[in-house]
PDB file of C-alpha atoms in Angstrom:
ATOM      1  CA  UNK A  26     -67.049  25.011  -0.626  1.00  0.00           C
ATOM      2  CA  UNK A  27     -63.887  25.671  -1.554  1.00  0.00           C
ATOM      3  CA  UNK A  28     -61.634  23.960  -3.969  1.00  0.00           C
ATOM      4  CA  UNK A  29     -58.580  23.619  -1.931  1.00  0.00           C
ATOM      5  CA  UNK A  30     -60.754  21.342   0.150  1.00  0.00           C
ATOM      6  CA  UNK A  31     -61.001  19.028  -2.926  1.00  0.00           C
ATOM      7  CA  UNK A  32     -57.243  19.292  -3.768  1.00  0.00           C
ATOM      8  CA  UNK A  33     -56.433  18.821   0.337  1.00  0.00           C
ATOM      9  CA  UNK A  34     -58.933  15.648   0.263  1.00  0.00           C
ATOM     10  CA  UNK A  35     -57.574  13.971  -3.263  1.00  0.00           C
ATOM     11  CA  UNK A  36     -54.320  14.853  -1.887  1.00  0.00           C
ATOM     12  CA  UNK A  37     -54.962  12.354   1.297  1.00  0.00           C
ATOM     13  CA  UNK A  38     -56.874   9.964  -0.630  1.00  0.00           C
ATOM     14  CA  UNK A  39     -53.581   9.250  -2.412  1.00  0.00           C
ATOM     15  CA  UNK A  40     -50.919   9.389   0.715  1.00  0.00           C
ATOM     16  CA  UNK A  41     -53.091   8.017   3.537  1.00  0.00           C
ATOM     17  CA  UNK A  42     -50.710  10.778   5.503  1.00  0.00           C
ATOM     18  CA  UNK A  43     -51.707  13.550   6.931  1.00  0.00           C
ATOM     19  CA  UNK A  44     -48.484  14.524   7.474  1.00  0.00           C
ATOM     20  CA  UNK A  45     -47.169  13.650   3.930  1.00  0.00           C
ATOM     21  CA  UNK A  46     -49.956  15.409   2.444  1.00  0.00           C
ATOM     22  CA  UNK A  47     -49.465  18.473   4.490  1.00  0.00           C
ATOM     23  CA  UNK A  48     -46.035  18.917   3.123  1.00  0.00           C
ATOM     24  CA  UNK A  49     -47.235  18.482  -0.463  1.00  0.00           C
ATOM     25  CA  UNK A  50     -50.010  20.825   0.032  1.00  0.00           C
ATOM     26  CA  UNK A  51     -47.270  23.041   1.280  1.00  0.00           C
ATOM     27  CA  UNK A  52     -48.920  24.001   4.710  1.00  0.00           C
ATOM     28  CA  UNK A  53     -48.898  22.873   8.402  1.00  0.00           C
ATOM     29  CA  UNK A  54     -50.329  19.954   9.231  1.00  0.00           C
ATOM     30  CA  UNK A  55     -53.102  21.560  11.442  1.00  0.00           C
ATOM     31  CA  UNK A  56     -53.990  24.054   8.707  1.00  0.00           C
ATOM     32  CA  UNK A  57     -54.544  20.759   6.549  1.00  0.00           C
ATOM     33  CA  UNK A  58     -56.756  18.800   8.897  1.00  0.00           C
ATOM     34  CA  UNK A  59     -59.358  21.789   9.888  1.00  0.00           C
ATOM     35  CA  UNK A  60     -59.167  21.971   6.093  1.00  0.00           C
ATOM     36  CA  UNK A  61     -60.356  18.371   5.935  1.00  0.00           C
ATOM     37  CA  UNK A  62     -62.356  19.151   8.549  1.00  0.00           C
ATOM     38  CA  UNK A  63     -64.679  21.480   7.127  1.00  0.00           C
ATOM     39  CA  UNK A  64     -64.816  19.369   3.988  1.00  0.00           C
ATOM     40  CA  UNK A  65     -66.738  16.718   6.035  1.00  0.00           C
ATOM     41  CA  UNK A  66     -68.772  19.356   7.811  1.00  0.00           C
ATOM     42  CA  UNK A  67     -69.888  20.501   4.173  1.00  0.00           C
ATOM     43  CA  UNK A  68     -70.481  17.356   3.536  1.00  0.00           C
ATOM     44  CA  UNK A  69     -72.582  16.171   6.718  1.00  0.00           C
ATOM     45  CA  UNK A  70     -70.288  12.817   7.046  1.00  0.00           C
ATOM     46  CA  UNK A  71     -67.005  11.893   7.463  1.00  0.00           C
ATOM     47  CA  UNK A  72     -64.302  11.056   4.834  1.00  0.00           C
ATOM     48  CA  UNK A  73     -61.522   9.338   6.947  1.00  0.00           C
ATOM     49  CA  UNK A  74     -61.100   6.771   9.759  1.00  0.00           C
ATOM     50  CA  UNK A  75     -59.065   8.421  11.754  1.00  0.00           C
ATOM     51  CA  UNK A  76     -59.099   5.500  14.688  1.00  0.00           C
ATOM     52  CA  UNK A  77     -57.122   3.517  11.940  1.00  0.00           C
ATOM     53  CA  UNK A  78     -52.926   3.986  11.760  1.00  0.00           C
ATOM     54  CA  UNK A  79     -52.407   4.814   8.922  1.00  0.00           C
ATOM     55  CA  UNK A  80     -55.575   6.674   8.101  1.00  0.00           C
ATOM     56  CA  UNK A  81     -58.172   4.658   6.093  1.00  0.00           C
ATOM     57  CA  UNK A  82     -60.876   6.236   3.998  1.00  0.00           C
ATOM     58  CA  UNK A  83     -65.150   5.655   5.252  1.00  0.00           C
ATOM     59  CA  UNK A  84     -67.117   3.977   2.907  1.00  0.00           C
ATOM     60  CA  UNK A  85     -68.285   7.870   1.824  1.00  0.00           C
ATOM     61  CA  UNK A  86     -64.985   9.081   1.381  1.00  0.00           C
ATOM     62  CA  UNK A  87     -64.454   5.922  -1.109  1.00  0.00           C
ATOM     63  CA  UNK A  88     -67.272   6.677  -2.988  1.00  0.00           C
ATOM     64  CA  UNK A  89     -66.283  10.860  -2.909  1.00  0.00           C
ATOM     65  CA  UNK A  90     -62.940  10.144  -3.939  1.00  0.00           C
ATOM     66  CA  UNK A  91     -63.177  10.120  -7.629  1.00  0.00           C
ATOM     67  CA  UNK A  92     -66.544  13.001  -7.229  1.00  0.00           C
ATOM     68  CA  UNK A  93     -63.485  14.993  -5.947  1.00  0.00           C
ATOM     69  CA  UNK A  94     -61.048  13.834  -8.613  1.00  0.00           C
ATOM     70  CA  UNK A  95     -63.284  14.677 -11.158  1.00  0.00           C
ATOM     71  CA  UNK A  96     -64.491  18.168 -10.144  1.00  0.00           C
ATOM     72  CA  UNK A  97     -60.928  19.414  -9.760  1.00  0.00           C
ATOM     73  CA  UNK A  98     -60.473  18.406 -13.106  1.00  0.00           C
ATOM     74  CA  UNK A  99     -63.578  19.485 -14.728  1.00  0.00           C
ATOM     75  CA  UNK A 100     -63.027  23.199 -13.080  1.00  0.00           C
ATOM     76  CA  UNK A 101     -59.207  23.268 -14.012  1.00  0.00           C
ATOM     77  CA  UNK A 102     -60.473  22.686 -17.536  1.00  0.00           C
ATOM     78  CA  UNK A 103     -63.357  25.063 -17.891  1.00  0.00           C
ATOM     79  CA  UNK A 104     -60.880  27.405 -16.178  1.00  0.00           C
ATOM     80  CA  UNK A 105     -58.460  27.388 -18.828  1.00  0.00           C
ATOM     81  CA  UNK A 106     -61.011  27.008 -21.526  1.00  0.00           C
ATOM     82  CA  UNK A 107     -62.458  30.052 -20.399  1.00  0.00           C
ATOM     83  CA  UNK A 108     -58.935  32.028 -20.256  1.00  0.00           C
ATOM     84  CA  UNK A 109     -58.259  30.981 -23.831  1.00  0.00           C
ATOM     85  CA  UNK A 110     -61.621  32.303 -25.433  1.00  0.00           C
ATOM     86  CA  UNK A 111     -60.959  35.909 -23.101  1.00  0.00           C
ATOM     87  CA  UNK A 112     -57.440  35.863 -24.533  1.00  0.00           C
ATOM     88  CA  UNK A 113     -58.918  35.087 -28.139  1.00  0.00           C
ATOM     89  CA  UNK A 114     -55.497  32.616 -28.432  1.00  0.00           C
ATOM     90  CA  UNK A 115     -54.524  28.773 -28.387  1.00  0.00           C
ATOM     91  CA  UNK A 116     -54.421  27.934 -24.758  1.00  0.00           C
ATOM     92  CA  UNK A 117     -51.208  27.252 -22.749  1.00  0.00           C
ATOM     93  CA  UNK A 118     -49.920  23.109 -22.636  1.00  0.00           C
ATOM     94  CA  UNK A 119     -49.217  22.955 -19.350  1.00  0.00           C
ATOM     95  CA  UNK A 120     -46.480  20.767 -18.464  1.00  0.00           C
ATOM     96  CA  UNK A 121     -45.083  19.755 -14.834  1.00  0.00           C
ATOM     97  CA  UNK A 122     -41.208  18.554 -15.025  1.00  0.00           C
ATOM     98  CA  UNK A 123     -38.761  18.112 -13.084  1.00  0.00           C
ATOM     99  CA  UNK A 124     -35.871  20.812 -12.868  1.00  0.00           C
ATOM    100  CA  UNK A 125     -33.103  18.852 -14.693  1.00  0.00           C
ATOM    101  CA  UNK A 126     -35.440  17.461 -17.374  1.00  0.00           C
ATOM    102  CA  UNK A 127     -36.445  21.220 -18.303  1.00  0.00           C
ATOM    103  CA  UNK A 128     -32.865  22.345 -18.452  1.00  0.00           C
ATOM    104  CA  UNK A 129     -31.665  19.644 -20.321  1.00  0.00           C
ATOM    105  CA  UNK A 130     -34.160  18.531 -22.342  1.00  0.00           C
ATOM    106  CA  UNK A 131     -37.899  20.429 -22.616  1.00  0.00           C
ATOM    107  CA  UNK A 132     -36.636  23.362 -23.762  1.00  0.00           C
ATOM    108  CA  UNK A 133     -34.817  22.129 -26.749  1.00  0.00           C
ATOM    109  CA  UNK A 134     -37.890  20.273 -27.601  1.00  0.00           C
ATOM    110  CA  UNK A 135     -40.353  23.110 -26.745  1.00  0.00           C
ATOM    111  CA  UNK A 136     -38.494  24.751 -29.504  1.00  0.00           C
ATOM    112  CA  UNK A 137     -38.748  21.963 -32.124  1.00  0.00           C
ATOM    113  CA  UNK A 138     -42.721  21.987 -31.669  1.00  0.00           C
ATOM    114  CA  UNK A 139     -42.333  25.662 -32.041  1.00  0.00           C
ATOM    115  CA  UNK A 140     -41.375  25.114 -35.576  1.00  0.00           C
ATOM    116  CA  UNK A 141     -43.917  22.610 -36.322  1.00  0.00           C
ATOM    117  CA  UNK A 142     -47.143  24.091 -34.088  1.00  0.00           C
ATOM    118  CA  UNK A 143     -46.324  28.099 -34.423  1.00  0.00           C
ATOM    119  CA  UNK A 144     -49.446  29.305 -32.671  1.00  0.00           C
ATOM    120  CA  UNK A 145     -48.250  26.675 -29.554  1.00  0.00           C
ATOM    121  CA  UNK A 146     -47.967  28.187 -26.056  1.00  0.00           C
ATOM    122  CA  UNK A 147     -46.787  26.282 -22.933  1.00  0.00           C
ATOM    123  CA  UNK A 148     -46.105  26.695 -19.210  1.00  0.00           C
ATOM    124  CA  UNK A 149     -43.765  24.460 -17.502  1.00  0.00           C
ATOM    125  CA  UNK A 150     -44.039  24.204 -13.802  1.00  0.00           C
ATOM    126  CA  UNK A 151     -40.270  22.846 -12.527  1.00  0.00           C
ATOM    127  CA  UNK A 152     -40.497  21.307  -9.308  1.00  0.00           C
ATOM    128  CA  UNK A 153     -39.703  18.190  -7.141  1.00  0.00           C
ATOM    129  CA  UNK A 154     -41.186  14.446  -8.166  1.00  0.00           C
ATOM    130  CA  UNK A 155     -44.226  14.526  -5.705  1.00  0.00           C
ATOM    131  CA  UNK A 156     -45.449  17.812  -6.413  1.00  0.00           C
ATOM    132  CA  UNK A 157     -45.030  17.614 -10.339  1.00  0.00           C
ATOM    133  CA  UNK A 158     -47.199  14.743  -9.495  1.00  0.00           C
ATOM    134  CA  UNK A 159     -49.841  15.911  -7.902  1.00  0.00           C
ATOM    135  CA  UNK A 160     -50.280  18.615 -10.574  1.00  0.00           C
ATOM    136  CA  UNK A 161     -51.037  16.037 -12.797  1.00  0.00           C
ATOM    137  CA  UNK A 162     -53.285  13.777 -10.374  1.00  0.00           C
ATOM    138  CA  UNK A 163     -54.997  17.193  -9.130  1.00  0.00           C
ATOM    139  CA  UNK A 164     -55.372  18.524 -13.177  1.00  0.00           C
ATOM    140  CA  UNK A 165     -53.466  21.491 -12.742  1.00  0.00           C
ATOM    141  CA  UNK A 166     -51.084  20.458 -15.809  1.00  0.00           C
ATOM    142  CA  UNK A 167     -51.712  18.739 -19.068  1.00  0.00           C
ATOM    143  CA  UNK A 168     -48.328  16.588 -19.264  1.00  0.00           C
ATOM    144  CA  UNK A 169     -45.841  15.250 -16.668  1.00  0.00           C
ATOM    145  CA  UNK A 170     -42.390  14.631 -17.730  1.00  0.00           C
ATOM    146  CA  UNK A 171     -40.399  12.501 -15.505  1.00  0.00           C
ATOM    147  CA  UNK A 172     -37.435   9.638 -15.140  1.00  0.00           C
ATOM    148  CA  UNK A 173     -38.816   6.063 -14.249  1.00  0.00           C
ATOM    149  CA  UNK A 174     -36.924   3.307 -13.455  1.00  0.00           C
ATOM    150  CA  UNK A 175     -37.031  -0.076 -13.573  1.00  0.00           C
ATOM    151  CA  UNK A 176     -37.022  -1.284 -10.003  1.00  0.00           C
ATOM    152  CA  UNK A 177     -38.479   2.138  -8.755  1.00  0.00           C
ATOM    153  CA  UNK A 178     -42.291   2.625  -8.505  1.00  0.00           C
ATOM    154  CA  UNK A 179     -43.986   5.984  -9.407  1.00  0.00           C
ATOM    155  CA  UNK A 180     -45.453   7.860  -6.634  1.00  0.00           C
ATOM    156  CA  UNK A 181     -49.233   7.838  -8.481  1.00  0.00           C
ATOM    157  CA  UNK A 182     -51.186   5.123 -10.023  1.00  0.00           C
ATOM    158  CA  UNK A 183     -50.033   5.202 -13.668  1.00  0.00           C
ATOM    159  CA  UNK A 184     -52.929   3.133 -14.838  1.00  0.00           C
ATOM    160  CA  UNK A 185     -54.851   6.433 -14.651  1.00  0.00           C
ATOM    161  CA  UNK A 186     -52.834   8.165 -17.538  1.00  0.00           C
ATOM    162  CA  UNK A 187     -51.579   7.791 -20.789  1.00  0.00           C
ATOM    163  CA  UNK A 188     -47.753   7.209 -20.845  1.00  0.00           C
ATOM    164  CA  UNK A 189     -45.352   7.351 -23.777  1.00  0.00           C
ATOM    165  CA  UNK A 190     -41.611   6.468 -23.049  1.00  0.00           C
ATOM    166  CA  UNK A 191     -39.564   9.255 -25.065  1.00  0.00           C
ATOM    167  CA  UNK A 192     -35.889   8.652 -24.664  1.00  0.00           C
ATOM    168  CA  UNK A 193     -33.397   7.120 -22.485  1.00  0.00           C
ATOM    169  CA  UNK A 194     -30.904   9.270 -20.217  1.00  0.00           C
ATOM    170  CA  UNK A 195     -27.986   7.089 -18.742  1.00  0.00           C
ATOM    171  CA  UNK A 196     -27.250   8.348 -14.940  1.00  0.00           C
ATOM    172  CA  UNK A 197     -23.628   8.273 -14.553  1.00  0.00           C
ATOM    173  CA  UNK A 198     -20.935   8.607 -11.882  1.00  0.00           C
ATOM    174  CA  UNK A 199     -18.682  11.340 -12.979  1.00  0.00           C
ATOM    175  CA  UNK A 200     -16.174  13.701 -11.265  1.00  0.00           C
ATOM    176  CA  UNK A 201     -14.282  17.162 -12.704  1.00  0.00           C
ATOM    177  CA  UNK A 202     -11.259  15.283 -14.290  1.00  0.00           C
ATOM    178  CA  UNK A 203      -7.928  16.630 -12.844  1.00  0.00           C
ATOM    179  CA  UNK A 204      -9.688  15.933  -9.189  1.00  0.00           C
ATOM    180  CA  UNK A 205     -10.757  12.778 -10.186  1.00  0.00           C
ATOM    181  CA  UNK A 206      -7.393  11.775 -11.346  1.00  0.00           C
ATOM    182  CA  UNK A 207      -5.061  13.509  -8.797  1.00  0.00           C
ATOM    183  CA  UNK A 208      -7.785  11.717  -5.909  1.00  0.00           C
ATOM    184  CA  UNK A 209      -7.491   8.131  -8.110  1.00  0.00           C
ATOM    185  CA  UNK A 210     -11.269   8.094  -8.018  1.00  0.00           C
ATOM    186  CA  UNK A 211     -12.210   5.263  -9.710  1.00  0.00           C
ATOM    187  CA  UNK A 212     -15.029   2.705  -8.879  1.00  0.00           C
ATOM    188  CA  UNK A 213     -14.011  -0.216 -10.301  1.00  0.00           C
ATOM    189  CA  UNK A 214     -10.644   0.087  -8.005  1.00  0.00           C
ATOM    190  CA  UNK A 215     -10.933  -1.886  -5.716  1.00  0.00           C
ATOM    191  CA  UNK A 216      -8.178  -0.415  -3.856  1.00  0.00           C
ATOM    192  CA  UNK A 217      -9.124   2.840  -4.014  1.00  0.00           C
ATOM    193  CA  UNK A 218      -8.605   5.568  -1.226  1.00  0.00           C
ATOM    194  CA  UNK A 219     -11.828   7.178  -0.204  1.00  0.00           C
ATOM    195  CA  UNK A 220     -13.844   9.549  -2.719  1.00  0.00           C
ATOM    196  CA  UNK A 221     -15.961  12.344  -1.729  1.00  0.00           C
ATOM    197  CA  UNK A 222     -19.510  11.797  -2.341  1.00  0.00           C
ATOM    198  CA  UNK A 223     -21.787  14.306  -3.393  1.00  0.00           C
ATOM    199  CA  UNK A 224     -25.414  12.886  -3.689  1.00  0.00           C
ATOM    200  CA  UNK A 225     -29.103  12.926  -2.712  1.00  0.00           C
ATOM    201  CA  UNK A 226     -31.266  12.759  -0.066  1.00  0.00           C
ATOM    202  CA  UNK A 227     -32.233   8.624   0.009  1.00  0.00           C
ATOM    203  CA  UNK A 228     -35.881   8.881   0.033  1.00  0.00           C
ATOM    204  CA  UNK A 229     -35.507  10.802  -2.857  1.00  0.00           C
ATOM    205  CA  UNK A 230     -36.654   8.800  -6.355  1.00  0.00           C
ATOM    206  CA  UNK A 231     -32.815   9.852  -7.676  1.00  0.00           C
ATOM    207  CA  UNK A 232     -31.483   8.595  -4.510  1.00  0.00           C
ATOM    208  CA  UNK A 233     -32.754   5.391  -4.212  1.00  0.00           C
ATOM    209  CA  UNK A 234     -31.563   4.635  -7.866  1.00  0.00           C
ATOM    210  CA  UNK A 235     -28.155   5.448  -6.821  1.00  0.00           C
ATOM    211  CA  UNK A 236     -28.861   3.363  -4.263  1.00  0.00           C
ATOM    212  CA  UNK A 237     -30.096   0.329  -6.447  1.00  0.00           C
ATOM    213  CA  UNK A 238     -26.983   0.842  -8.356  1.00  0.00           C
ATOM    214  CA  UNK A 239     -24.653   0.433  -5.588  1.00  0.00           C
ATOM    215  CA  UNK A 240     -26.875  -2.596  -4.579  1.00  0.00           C
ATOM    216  CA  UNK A 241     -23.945  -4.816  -2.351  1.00  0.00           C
ATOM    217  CA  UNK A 242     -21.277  -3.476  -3.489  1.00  0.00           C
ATOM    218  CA  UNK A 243     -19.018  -1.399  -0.871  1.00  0.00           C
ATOM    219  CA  UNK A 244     -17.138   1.047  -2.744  1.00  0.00           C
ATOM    220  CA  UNK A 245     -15.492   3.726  -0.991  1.00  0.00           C
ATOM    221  CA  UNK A 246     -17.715   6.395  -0.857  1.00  0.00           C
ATOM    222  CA  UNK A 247     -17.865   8.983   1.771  1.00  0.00           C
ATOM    223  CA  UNK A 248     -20.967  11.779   1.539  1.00  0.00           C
ATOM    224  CA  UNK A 249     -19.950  15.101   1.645  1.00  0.00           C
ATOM    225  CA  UNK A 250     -22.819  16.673   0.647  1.00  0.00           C
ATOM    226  CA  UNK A 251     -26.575  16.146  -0.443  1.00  0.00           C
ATOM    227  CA  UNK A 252     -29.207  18.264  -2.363  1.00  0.00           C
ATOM    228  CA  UNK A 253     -32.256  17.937  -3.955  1.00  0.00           C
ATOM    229  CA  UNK A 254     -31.353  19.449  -7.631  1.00  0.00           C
ATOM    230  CA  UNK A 255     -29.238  18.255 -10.172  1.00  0.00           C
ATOM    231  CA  UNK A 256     -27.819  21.659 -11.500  1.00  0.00           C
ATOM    232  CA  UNK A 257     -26.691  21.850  -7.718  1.00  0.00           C
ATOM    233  CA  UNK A 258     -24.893  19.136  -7.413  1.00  0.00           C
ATOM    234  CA  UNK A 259     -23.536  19.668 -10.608  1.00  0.00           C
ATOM    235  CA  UNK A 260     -21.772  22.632  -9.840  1.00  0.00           C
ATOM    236  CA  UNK A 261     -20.177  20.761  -7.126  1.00  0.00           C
ATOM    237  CA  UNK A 262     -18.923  18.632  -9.096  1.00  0.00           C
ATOM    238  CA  UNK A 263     -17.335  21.024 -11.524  1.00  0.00           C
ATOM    239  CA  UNK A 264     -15.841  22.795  -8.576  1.00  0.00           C
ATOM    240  CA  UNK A 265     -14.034  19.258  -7.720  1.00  0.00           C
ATOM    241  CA  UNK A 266     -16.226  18.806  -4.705  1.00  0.00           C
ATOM    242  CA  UNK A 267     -16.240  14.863  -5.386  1.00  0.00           C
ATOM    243  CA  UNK A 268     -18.358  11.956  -7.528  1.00  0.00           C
ATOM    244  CA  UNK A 269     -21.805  12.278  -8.320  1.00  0.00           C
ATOM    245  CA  UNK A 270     -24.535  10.433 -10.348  1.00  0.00           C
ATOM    246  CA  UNK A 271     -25.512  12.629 -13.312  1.00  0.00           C
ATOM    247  CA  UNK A 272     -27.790  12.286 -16.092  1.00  0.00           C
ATOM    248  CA  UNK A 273     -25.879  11.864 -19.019  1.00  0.00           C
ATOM    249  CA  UNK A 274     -27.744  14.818 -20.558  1.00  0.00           C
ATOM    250  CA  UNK A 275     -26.947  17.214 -17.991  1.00  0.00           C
ATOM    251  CA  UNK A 276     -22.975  16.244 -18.538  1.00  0.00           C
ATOM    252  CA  UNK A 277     -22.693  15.752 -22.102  1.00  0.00           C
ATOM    253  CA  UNK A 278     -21.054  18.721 -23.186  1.00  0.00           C
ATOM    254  CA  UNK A 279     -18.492  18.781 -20.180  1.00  0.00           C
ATOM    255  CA  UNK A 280     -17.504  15.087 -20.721  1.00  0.00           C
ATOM    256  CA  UNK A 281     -16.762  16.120 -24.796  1.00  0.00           C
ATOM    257  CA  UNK A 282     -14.651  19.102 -23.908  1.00  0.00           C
ATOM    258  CA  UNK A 283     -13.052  17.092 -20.763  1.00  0.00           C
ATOM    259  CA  UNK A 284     -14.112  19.095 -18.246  1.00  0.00           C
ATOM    260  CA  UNK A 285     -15.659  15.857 -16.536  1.00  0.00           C
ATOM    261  CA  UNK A 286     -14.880  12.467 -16.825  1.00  0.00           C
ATOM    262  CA  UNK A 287     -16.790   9.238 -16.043  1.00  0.00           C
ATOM    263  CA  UNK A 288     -15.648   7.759 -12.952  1.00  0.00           C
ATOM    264  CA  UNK A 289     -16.911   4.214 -13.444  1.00  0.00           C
ATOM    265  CA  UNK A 290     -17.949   1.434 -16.244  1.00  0.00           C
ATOM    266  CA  UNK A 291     -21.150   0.245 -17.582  1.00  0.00           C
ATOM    267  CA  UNK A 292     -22.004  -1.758 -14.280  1.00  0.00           C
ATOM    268  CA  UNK A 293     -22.439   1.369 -12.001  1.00  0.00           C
ATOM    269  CA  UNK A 294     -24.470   3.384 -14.578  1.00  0.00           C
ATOM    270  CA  UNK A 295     -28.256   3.270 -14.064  1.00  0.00           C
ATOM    271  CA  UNK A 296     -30.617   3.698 -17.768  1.00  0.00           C
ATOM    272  CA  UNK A 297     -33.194   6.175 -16.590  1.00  0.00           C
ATOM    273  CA  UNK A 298     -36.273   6.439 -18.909  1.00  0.00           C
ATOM    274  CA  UNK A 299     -37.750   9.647 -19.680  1.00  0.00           C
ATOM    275  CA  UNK A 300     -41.431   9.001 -19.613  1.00  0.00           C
ATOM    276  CA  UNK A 301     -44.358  11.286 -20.368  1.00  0.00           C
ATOM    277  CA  UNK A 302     -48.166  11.111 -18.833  1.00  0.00           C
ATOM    278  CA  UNK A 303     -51.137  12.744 -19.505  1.00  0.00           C
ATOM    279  CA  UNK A 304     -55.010  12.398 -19.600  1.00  0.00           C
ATOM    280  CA  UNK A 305     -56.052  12.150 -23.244  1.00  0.00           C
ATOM    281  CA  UNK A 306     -59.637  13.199 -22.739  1.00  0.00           C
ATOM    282  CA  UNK A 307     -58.234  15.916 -21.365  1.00  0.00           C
ATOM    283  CA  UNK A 308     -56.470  17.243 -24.192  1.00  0.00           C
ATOM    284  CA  UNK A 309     -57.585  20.011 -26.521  1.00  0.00           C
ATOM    285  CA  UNK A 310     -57.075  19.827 -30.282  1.00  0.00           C
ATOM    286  CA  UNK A 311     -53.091  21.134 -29.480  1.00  0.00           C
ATOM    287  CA  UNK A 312     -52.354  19.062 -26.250  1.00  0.00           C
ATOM    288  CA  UNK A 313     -53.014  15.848 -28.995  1.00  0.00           C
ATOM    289  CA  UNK A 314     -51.008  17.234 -31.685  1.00  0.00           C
ATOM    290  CA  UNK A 315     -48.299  17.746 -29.151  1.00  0.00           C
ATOM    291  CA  UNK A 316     -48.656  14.216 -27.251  1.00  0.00           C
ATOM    292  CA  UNK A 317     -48.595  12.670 -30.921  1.00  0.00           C
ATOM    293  CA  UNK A 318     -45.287  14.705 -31.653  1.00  0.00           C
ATOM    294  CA  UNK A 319     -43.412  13.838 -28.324  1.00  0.00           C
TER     295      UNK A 319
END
C-alpha cells in the first residue's frame, strides 16, 4: 500500500477526471491510472466505472471513498503529532493560501498571532486554488485561506469544513496613472478608444469573476496578456502594460501615493470575501486558539 494511492484515489473521487486529477496530482495521466490501478489490485475490486463518460465510482469505491478520506487524514495527523513530540515544540499550523492572499494579507496577520501565541509556528504552502484545495481535502494543511464569491462555487464541498468569513477585499480595475490618462482608459466611457487588457486565464476562479463583472457589458477591452499570479500581473500594470482587476489589498499603497489609479466606478468592482476553512476535530489545542483569533 502506498499512500499516494489514497491521495491519487480521493483525488478522483472528487474530479470524476482522470485527466483533471492527473494535473493536480502533478503527474502524467498514465502514471495516475496504473496508480489507480494497483489500488484496486490491493484491493481485489474495482473502484471506478470506467465504461461510464465521465468516470463514475462502483458501489465499493463509494463505500472506500471516505475509508480513504479518513486514513489520509488520520496518518497526516499522527505524522505531525509525532514530529512535534521528536522536536519537543508546538507543532507547525499549516496553512494552504493562495499567493496574493500571503503577500498581502497572512503575513501581517501571522505576525499579530505572533504577539498573542509566542510559542506559535506555521507553514504556509502558496499555490494555485485547486491545489491549496486539495491540501485541505487530502489533510495535508490545517487551514485554507481563499477568496469566494458570490456567484462562483468552490472547487470542494464546503459542507465538510468549518468556514469563517474574515474580511472583504474589493477587486478593482486599475491602471499605472499617467498611462491610464495619456490612453483615456476609462470604463465608464463609453467612447473610449481601446485599452490594453492584462488579465487571467478564464477558467481560472479570478477570471471568471472578472468575467461576472463584465457580465453584458462590451467595454473596450483588448487582452494583451494573461497569467496566473497576481504579483505578475501587477507588475504589468505598474510598467503601464494596460488595466487589470486587482485586489484592493494588493494596490492599496500604490493608489495612496498615485502610482495607480482606479480605472472604473463602483459597478465594475467585484467584493471578494476572504474566507477561511478548516476541520475542527482536527485541530490541536493551537490550531483552535488560532481559528478563534482569525
Amino acid at each position: 500500500m502506498d499512500l499516494n494511492w489514497l491521495q491519487d484515489f480521493a483525488c478522483l473521487g472528487r474530479t470524476l477526471n482522470f485527466t483533471r486529477a492527473a494535473e493536480e496530482r502533478n503527474i502524467t495521466q498514465p502514471a495516475f491510472s496504473r496508480r489507480i490501478k494497483s489500488l484496486e489490485i490491493w484491493l481485489g475490486v474495482p473502484l471506478i466505472k470506467r465504461s461510464t463518460y465521465p468516470v463514475q465510482l462502483s458501489d465499493a469505491g463509494h463505500q472506500f471513498l471516505p475509508v480513504a478520506r479518513a486514513t489520509i487524514a488520520n496518518l497526516t495527523d499522527i505524522r505531525q503529532s509525532i514530529r512535534a513530540e521528536e522536536r519537543g515544540s508546538t507543532a507547525f499550523q499549516r496553512f494552504a493560501v493562495l499567493h496574493t492572499i500571503s503577500v498581502n494579507y497572512l503575513t501581517r496577520r501571522i505576525a499579530d498571532l505572533e504577539q498573542t501565541f509566542p510559542d506559535l509556528r506555521v507553514r504556509v504552502y502558496s499555490d494555485n486554488l485547486s491545489t491549496c484545495c486539495q491540501l485541505l481535502l487530502e489533510a495535508n494543511c490545517d487551514f485554507l485561506l481563499y477568496y469566494s464569491y458570490k456567484d462562483v462555487a468552490p472547487t470542494f464541498d464546503g459542507n465538510l469544513f468549518a468556514r469563517k468569513d474574515i474580511g472583504t477585499d474589493p477587486f478593482i480595475p486599475v491602471a499605472e496613472t499617467a498611462a491610464a490618462t495619456a490612453g483615456q482608459w476609462y470604463l465608464d466611457d463609453t467612447d473610449a478608444r481601446e485599452i490594453p487588457y492584462l488579465g487571467y486565464d478564464p477558467s481560472s476562479f479570478l477570471g471568471t469573476v472578472v468575467d461576472q463583472t463584465i457580465g453584458t457589458r462590451k467595454p473596450p477591452l483588448k487582452l494583451r496578456y494573461m497569467d496566473a499570479l497576481t504579483e505578475a500581473i501587477k507588475r504589468r500594470v505598474l510598467s503601464g502594460s494596460g488595466i487589470a482587476w486587482l485586489p484592493e489589498s494588493a494596490v492599496s499603497d500604490e493608489i495612496a501615493d498615485g502610482t495607480l489609479i482606479q480605472v472604473g466606478g463602483t459597478a465594475w468592482q467585484a467584493p471578494l470575501t476572504l474566507s477561511v476553512f478548516c476541520s475542527l476535530d482536527r485541530l490541536d489545542v493551537t490550531g483552535r486558539k488560532v481559528w478563534d483569533a482569525l
